[in-house]
Amino acid sequence: MQHRKAIVATALAVAFIVTGALPALMRTTDEAACHDEGCRDDPRSRLAATPPSPGRQLLDRRLAMEEVRERIHPEVFQSLGARSYQISRVGDIRPPGDALAYVNERLAMSESGDALATFDIYLTVMDCRSQLGKSTQGPAGVGKPPVGMVELQSMQRRLQECGELYGDAGFMEGKWLALAAQQGSIEAKLYYTVDTATVLGDPFDRLNNPESIIAWKENAATYLHEVAATGNLDALLRLSDAYDRGLIVQKNREMAYAYALAANRIQPGLSAPITTRDLEEGLSIKQRESAVALSRQIYSSCCQP
């Protein structure tokens, strides 16, 4: 099982590579809905009133790849086949320069429903939060290697670029990730399932609002199934892991095995043989046969040209 977790973690890390930013992404995942009137009145933090239906596992229709590409920044889209792809974000997540000016340039587009502009705002806010966290922790700590001069200068530059943005509560406290996901950003839907710090807040917030955890799980399950239906390898692997662990969806080893097999058809060798062997453990012959048949159905629905 440890081998399987390592492989899944590696695959997800490849999908969400962000150098020097977003250290909170893989902790555990911005409130799923905004029920406060003031929040809806503020375009910088409003959310749709109705969350996605948790029961819908597939999109109403299969999106054409042209439509899929329109919902992802072109520089992070990596084609794996005629109907399959993954997302790889490498390097800085925002351009250099004044961060507040950058998000202000995208605000009107976000208000008009541009999911990619909204996701850009989320990435910028998270990058600035990350830089602020690094500065409060100091350049180095116990057990950490000293920060080089180049990295220190980069941290100082990015902190200065974020200075004006830190003073804008509308941007810093806005529910940009949830809004971008609701507007249709595929990458935002994937981030929504892993950035619990943004979606749910700190542990104290979660204790005071346990309903938000239920809403997040429902939304996250819906988003993963929707993104998987577009042929995204990352979502298929995440669903396999989710069904195996039973954290977002009800634990189901048969489903976990089926999604791992479907992912392996896109990129052979990624989730086999160690992963599939681990998932086979405890399954009867009938369950394995059922999972194999289901994996063909999943692949046919999402990824077959």
PDB file of C-alpha atoms in Angstrom, residues 23-201:
ATOM      1  CA  PRO A  23       3.000  25.287   0.027  1.00  0.00           C
ATOM      2  CA  ALA A  24      -0.433  24.763   1.582  1.00  0.00           C
ATOM      3  CA  LEU A  25      -1.951  23.021  -1.423  1.00  0.00           C
ATOM      4  CA  MET A  26      -1.401  19.465  -0.300  1.00  0.00           C
ATOM      5  CA  ARG A  27      -2.342  19.900   3.377  1.00  0.00           C
ATOM      6  CA  THR A  28      -5.921  18.596   3.628  1.00  0.00           C
ATOM      7  CA  THR A  29      -8.817  21.666   1.017  1.00  0.00           C
ATOM      8  CA  ASP A  30     -12.502  27.980   0.718  1.00  0.00           C
ATOM      9  CA  GLU A  31     -15.920  27.467   1.734  1.00  0.00           C
ATOM     10  CA  ALA A  32     -17.984  25.617  -0.837  1.00  0.00           C
ATOM     11  CA  ALA A  33     -20.764  28.153  -0.974  1.00  0.00           C
ATOM     12  CA  CYS A  34     -21.403  31.739   0.060  1.00  0.00           C
ATOM     13  CA  HIS A  35     -24.696  32.152   1.884  1.00  0.00           C
ATOM     14  CA  ASP A  36     -24.033  35.663   3.190  1.00  0.00           C
ATOM     15  CA  GLU A  37     -25.786  38.478   1.292  1.00  0.00           C
ATOM     16  CA  GLY A  38     -22.790  40.786   1.678  1.00  0.00           C
ATOM     17  CA  CYS A  39     -20.562  38.175   0.076  1.00  0.00           C
ATOM     18  CA  ARG A  40     -22.839  37.839  -2.948  1.00  0.00           C
ATOM     19  CA  ASP A  41     -23.052  41.616  -3.299  1.00  0.00           C
ATOM     20  CA  ASP A  42     -19.273  41.922  -3.518  1.00  0.00           C
ATOM     21  CA  PRO A  43     -18.234  40.749  -7.024  1.00  0.00           C
ATOM     22  CA  ARG A  44     -14.767  39.978  -5.729  1.00  0.00           C
ATOM     23  CA  SER A  45     -16.046  37.268  -3.393  1.00  0.00           C
ATOM     24  CA  ARG A  46     -19.471  36.206  -4.614  1.00  0.00           C
ATOM     25  CA  LEU A  47     -20.285  32.581  -5.412  1.00  0.00           C
ATOM     26  CA  ALA A  48     -23.152  30.929  -7.176  1.00  0.00           C
ATOM     27  CA  ALA A  49     -26.017  30.283  -4.765  1.00  0.00           C
ATOM     28  CA  THR A  50     -26.413  26.623  -5.668  1.00  0.00           C
ATOM     29  CA  PRO A  51     -23.434  24.218  -5.442  1.00  0.00           C
ATOM     30  CA  PRO A  52     -22.942  21.468  -8.018  1.00  0.00           C
ATOM     31  CA  SER A  53     -25.108  18.391  -7.594  1.00  0.00           C
ATOM     32  CA  PRO A  54     -23.088  15.740  -5.740  1.00  0.00           C
ATOM     33  CA  GLY A  55     -24.957  12.944  -7.483  1.00  0.00           C
ATOM     34  CA  ARG A  56     -23.874  13.913 -10.982  1.00  0.00           C
ATOM     35  CA  GLN A  57     -20.765  11.894 -11.778  1.00  0.00           C
ATOM     36  CA  LEU A  58     -20.435  12.855 -15.440  1.00  0.00           C
ATOM     37  CA  LEU A  59     -21.040  16.007 -17.413  1.00  0.00           C
ATOM     38  CA  ASP A  60     -24.386  16.199 -19.194  1.00  0.00           C
ATOM     39  CA  ARG A  61     -22.447  15.731 -22.404  1.00  0.00           C
ATOM     40  CA  ARG A  62     -18.848  14.995 -23.231  1.00  0.00           C
ATOM     41  CA  LEU A  63     -16.974  18.190 -23.925  1.00  0.00           C
ATOM     42  CA  ALA A  64     -15.081  18.441 -27.185  1.00  0.00           C
ATOM     43  CA  MET A  65     -11.336  18.824 -26.659  1.00  0.00           C
ATOM     44  CA  GLU A  66     -11.568  22.354 -28.057  1.00  0.00           C
ATOM     45  CA  GLU A  67     -13.961  23.201 -25.216  1.00  0.00           C
ATOM     46  CA  VAL A  68     -11.686  21.512 -22.688  1.00  0.00           C
ATOM     47  CA  ARG A  69      -8.717  23.564 -23.869  1.00  0.00           C
ATOM     48  CA  GLU A  70     -10.740  26.765 -23.505  1.00  0.00           C
ATOM     49  CA  ARG A  71     -11.139  25.999 -19.794  1.00  0.00           C
ATOM     50  CA  ILE A  72      -7.400  25.552 -19.139  1.00  0.00           C
ATOM     51  CA  HIS A  73      -4.466  27.916 -19.582  1.00  0.00           C
ATOM     52  CA  PRO A  74      -2.667  26.699 -22.731  1.00  0.00           C
ATOM     53  CA  GLU A  75       0.786  26.729 -21.127  1.00  0.00           C
ATOM     54  CA  VAL A  76      -0.198  24.076 -18.551  1.00  0.00           C
ATOM     55  CA  PHE A  77      -2.121  21.763 -20.892  1.00  0.00           C
ATOM     56  CA  GLN A  78      -0.227  18.585 -21.837  1.00  0.00           C
ATOM     57  CA  SER A  79      -1.858  16.297 -24.373  1.00  0.00           C
ATOM     58  CA  LEU A  80      -1.521  12.561 -23.735  1.00  0.00           C
ATOM     59  CA  GLY A  81      -3.705  11.427 -26.630  1.00  0.00           C
ATOM     60  CA  ALA A  82      -6.603  12.453 -28.818  1.00  0.00           C
ATOM     61  CA  ARG A  83      -8.977  12.506 -25.822  1.00  0.00           C
ATOM     62  CA  SER A  84      -6.673  12.581 -22.792  1.00  0.00           C
ATOM     63  CA  TYR A  85      -4.398  15.106 -21.117  1.00  0.00           C
ATOM     64  CA  GLN A  86      -2.812  16.217 -17.880  1.00  0.00           C
ATOM     65  CA  ILE A  87      -2.054  19.594 -16.305  1.00  0.00           C
ATOM     66  CA  SER A  88       1.503  20.585 -15.389  1.00  0.00           C
ATOM     67  CA  ARG A  89       2.194  24.007 -13.906  1.00  0.00           C
ATOM     68  CA  VAL A  90       5.925  24.720 -13.643  1.00  0.00           C
ATOM     69  CA  GLY A  91       7.656  27.860 -12.441  1.00  0.00           C
ATOM     70  CA  ASP A  92       6.182  31.141 -11.245  1.00  0.00           C
ATOM     71  CA  ILE A  93       2.383  31.193 -11.104  1.00  0.00           C
ATOM     72  CA  ARG A  94       2.081  34.890 -11.861  1.00  0.00           C
ATOM     73  CA  PRO A  95       4.142  37.314 -13.942  1.00  0.00           C
ATOM     74  CA  PRO A  96       6.567  39.687 -12.204  1.00  0.00           C
ATOM     75  CA  GLY A  97       5.283  43.106 -11.279  1.00  0.00           C
ATOM     76  CA  ASP A  98       2.699  44.697  -9.009  1.00  0.00           C
ATOM     77  CA  ALA A  99       0.327  41.949  -7.868  1.00  0.00           C
ATOM     78  CA  LEU A 100      -2.587  44.282  -7.119  1.00  0.00           C
ATOM     79  CA  ALA A 101      -2.392  45.835 -10.581  1.00  0.00           C
ATOM     80  CA  TYR A 102      -2.340  42.332 -12.094  1.00  0.00           C
ATOM     81  CA  VAL A 103      -5.504  41.147 -10.307  1.00  0.00           C
ATOM     82  CA  ASN A 104      -7.276  44.444 -10.970  1.00  0.00           C
ATOM     83  CA  GLU A 105      -6.678  43.898 -14.681  1.00  0.00           C
ATOM     84  CA  ARG A 106      -8.539  40.591 -14.391  1.00  0.00           C
ATOM     85  CA  LEU A 107     -11.366  41.689 -12.139  1.00  0.00           C
ATOM     86  CA  ALA A 108     -13.720  42.875 -14.905  1.00  0.00           C
ATOM     87  CA  MET A 109     -13.154  39.637 -16.827  1.00  0.00           C
ATOM     88  CA  SER A 110     -13.823  37.622 -13.675  1.00  0.00           C
ATOM     89  CA  GLU A 111     -17.049  39.527 -13.053  1.00  0.00           C
ATOM     90  CA  SER A 112     -18.165  38.737 -16.602  1.00  0.00           C
ATOM     91  CA  GLY A 113     -17.716  35.009 -15.928  1.00  0.00           C
ATOM     92  CA  ASP A 114     -14.168  34.424 -17.209  1.00  0.00           C
ATOM     93  CA  ALA A 115     -13.077  31.388 -15.180  1.00  0.00           C
ATOM     94  CA  LEU A 116      -9.417  31.644 -16.187  1.00  0.00           C
ATOM     95  CA  ALA A 117      -9.235  35.282 -15.050  1.00  0.00           C
ATOM     96  CA  THR A 118     -10.790  34.309 -11.717  1.00  0.00           C
ATOM     97  CA  PHE A 119      -8.305  31.460 -11.347  1.00  0.00           C
ATOM     98  CA  ASP A 120      -5.438  33.884 -12.087  1.00  0.00           C
ATOM     99  CA  ILE A 121      -6.653  36.024  -9.180  1.00  0.00           C
ATOM    100  CA  TYR A 122      -6.732  32.983  -6.906  1.00  0.00           C
ATOM    101  CA  LEU A 123      -3.190  31.962  -7.888  1.00  0.00           C
ATOM    102  CA  THR A 124      -1.891  35.493  -7.309  1.00  0.00           C
ATOM    103  CA  VAL A 125      -3.514  35.781  -3.882  1.00  0.00           C
ATOM    104  CA  MET A 126      -2.171  32.362  -2.884  1.00  0.00           C
ATOM    105  CA  ASP A 127       1.312  33.235  -4.147  1.00  0.00           C
ATOM    106  CA  CYS A 128       1.336  36.426  -2.071  1.00  0.00           C
ATOM    107  CA  ARG A 129       0.087  34.545   0.987  1.00  0.00           C
ATOM    108  CA  SER A 130       2.868  32.045   0.445  1.00  0.00           C
ATOM    109  CA  GLN A 131       5.509  34.785   0.248  1.00  0.00           C
ATOM    110  CA  LEU A 132       4.180  36.357   3.436  1.00  0.00           C
ATOM    111  CA  GLY A 133       4.304  32.981   5.193  1.00  0.00           C
ATOM    112  CA  LYS A 134       7.924  32.515   4.167  1.00  0.00           C
ATOM    113  CA  SER A 135       8.864  35.950   5.490  1.00  0.00           C
ATOM    114  CA  THR A 136       7.257  35.330   8.900  1.00  0.00           C
ATOM    115  CA  GLN A 137       8.988  31.953   9.213  1.00  0.00           C
ATOM    116  CA  GLY A 138      12.370  33.487   8.496  1.00  0.00           C
ATOM    117  CA  PRO A 139      14.808  32.564   5.753  1.00  0.00           C
ATOM    118  CA  ALA A 140      15.860  29.340   7.436  1.00  0.00           C
ATOM    119  CA  GLY A 141      14.914  27.206  10.374  1.00  0.00           C
ATOM    120  CA  VAL A 142      16.074  24.205  12.340  1.00  0.00           C
ATOM    121  CA  GLY A 143      16.889  21.419   9.937  1.00  0.00           C
ATOM    122  CA  LYS A 144      16.453  23.668   6.909  1.00  0.00           C
ATOM    123  CA  PRO A 145      19.306  24.550   4.552  1.00  0.00           C
ATOM    124  CA  PRO A 146      20.265  28.227   4.479  1.00  0.00           C
ATOM    125  CA  VAL A 147      18.583  30.308   1.802  1.00  0.00           C
ATOM    126  CA  GLY A 148      20.869  31.375  -1.006  1.00  0.00           C
ATOM    127  CA  MET A 149      21.295  35.007  -1.956  1.00  0.00           C
ATOM    128  CA  VAL A 150      19.413  34.592  -5.225  1.00  0.00           C
ATOM    129  CA  GLU A 151      16.427  32.993  -3.494  1.00  0.00           C
ATOM    130  CA  LEU A 152      16.466  35.623  -0.756  1.00  0.00           C
ATOM    131  CA  GLN A 153      16.454  38.405  -3.319  1.00  0.00           C
ATOM    132  CA  SER A 154      13.566  36.716  -5.135  1.00  0.00           C
ATOM    133  CA  MET A 155      11.573  36.480  -1.891  1.00  0.00           C
ATOM    134  CA  GLN A 156      12.187  40.156  -1.146  1.00  0.00           C
ATOM    135  CA  ARG A 157      11.156  41.179  -4.658  1.00  0.00           C
ATOM    136  CA  ARG A 158       7.948  39.157  -4.561  1.00  0.00           C
ATOM    137  CA  LEU A 159       7.060  40.502  -1.111  1.00  0.00           C
ATOM    138  CA  GLN A 160       7.440  44.034  -2.429  1.00  0.00           C
ATOM    139  CA  GLU A 161       5.274  43.189  -5.448  1.00  0.00           C
ATOM    140  CA  CYS A 162       2.563  41.890  -3.114  1.00  0.00           C
ATOM    141  CA  GLY A 163       2.690  44.863  -0.762  1.00  0.00           C
ATOM    142  CA  GLU A 164      -0.343  46.711  -2.147  1.00  0.00           C
ATOM    143  CA  LEU A 165      -2.376  43.528  -2.505  1.00  0.00           C
ATOM    144  CA  TYR A 166      -1.945  42.662   1.172  1.00  0.00           C
ATOM    145  CA  GLY A 167      -3.927  45.801   2.056  1.00  0.00           C
ATOM    146  CA  ASP A 168      -6.923  44.884  -0.112  1.00  0.00           C
ATOM    147  CA  ALA A 169      -9.204  42.658   1.972  1.00  0.00           C
ATOM    148  CA  GLY A 170     -11.639  42.211  -0.917  1.00  0.00           C
ATOM    149  CA  PHE A 171      -9.010  40.378  -2.909  1.00  0.00           C
ATOM    150  CA  MET A 172      -7.181  38.675  -0.057  1.00  0.00           C
ATOM    151  CA  GLU A 173     -10.369  37.281   1.499  1.00  0.00           C
ATOM    152  CA  GLY A 174     -12.317  36.589  -1.690  1.00  0.00           C
ATOM    153  CA  LYS A 175     -13.520  33.077  -2.505  1.00  0.00           C
ATOM    154  CA  TRP A 176     -11.685  32.999  -5.803  1.00  0.00           C
ATOM    155  CA  LEU A 177     -10.961  29.275  -5.987  1.00  0.00           C
ATOM    156  CA  ALA A 178     -14.562  28.225  -5.412  1.00  0.00           C
ATOM    157  CA  LEU A 179     -15.780  30.888  -7.846  1.00  0.00           C
ATOM    158  CA  ALA A 180     -13.313  29.842 -10.571  1.00  0.00           C
ATOM    159  CA  ALA A 181     -14.394  26.223 -10.179  1.00  0.00           C
ATOM    160  CA  GLN A 182     -18.073  27.154 -10.432  1.00  0.00           C
ATOM    161  CA  GLN A 183     -17.331  29.265 -13.515  1.00  0.00           C
ATOM    162  CA  GLY A 184     -15.817  26.199 -15.193  1.00  0.00           C
ATOM    163  CA  SER A 185     -12.034  26.334 -14.777  1.00  0.00           C
ATOM    164  CA  ILE A 186     -10.858  22.732 -14.954  1.00  0.00           C
ATOM    165  CA  GLU A 187      -7.635  23.478 -13.101  1.00  0.00           C
ATOM    166  CA  ALA A 188      -9.613  25.265 -10.362  1.00  0.00           C
ATOM    167  CA  LYS A 189     -11.793  22.192  -9.914  1.00  0.00           C
ATOM    168  CA  LEU A 190      -8.692  20.075  -9.359  1.00  0.00           C
ATOM    169  CA  TYR A 191      -7.149  22.588  -6.945  1.00  0.00           C
ATOM    170  CA  TYR A 192     -10.468  22.764  -5.080  1.00  0.00           C
ATOM    171  CA  THR A 193     -10.162  19.095  -4.161  1.00  0.00           C
ATOM    172  CA  VAL A 194      -6.703  19.500  -2.575  1.00  0.00           C
ATOM    173  CA  ASP A 195      -6.473  23.089  -1.272  1.00  0.00           C
ATOM    174  CA  THR A 196      -8.498  22.594   1.872  1.00  0.00           C
ATOM    175  CA  ALA A 197      -6.722  25.470   3.607  1.00  0.00           C
ATOM    176  CA  THR A 198      -8.339  27.884   1.164  1.00  0.00           C
ATOM    177  CA  VAL A 199     -11.683  26.118   0.884  1.00  0.00           C
ATOM    178  CA  LEU A 200     -12.284  25.264   4.540  1.00  0.00           C
ATOM    179  CA  GLY A 201     -10.025  27.621   6.464  1.00  0.00           C
TER     180      GLY A 201
END
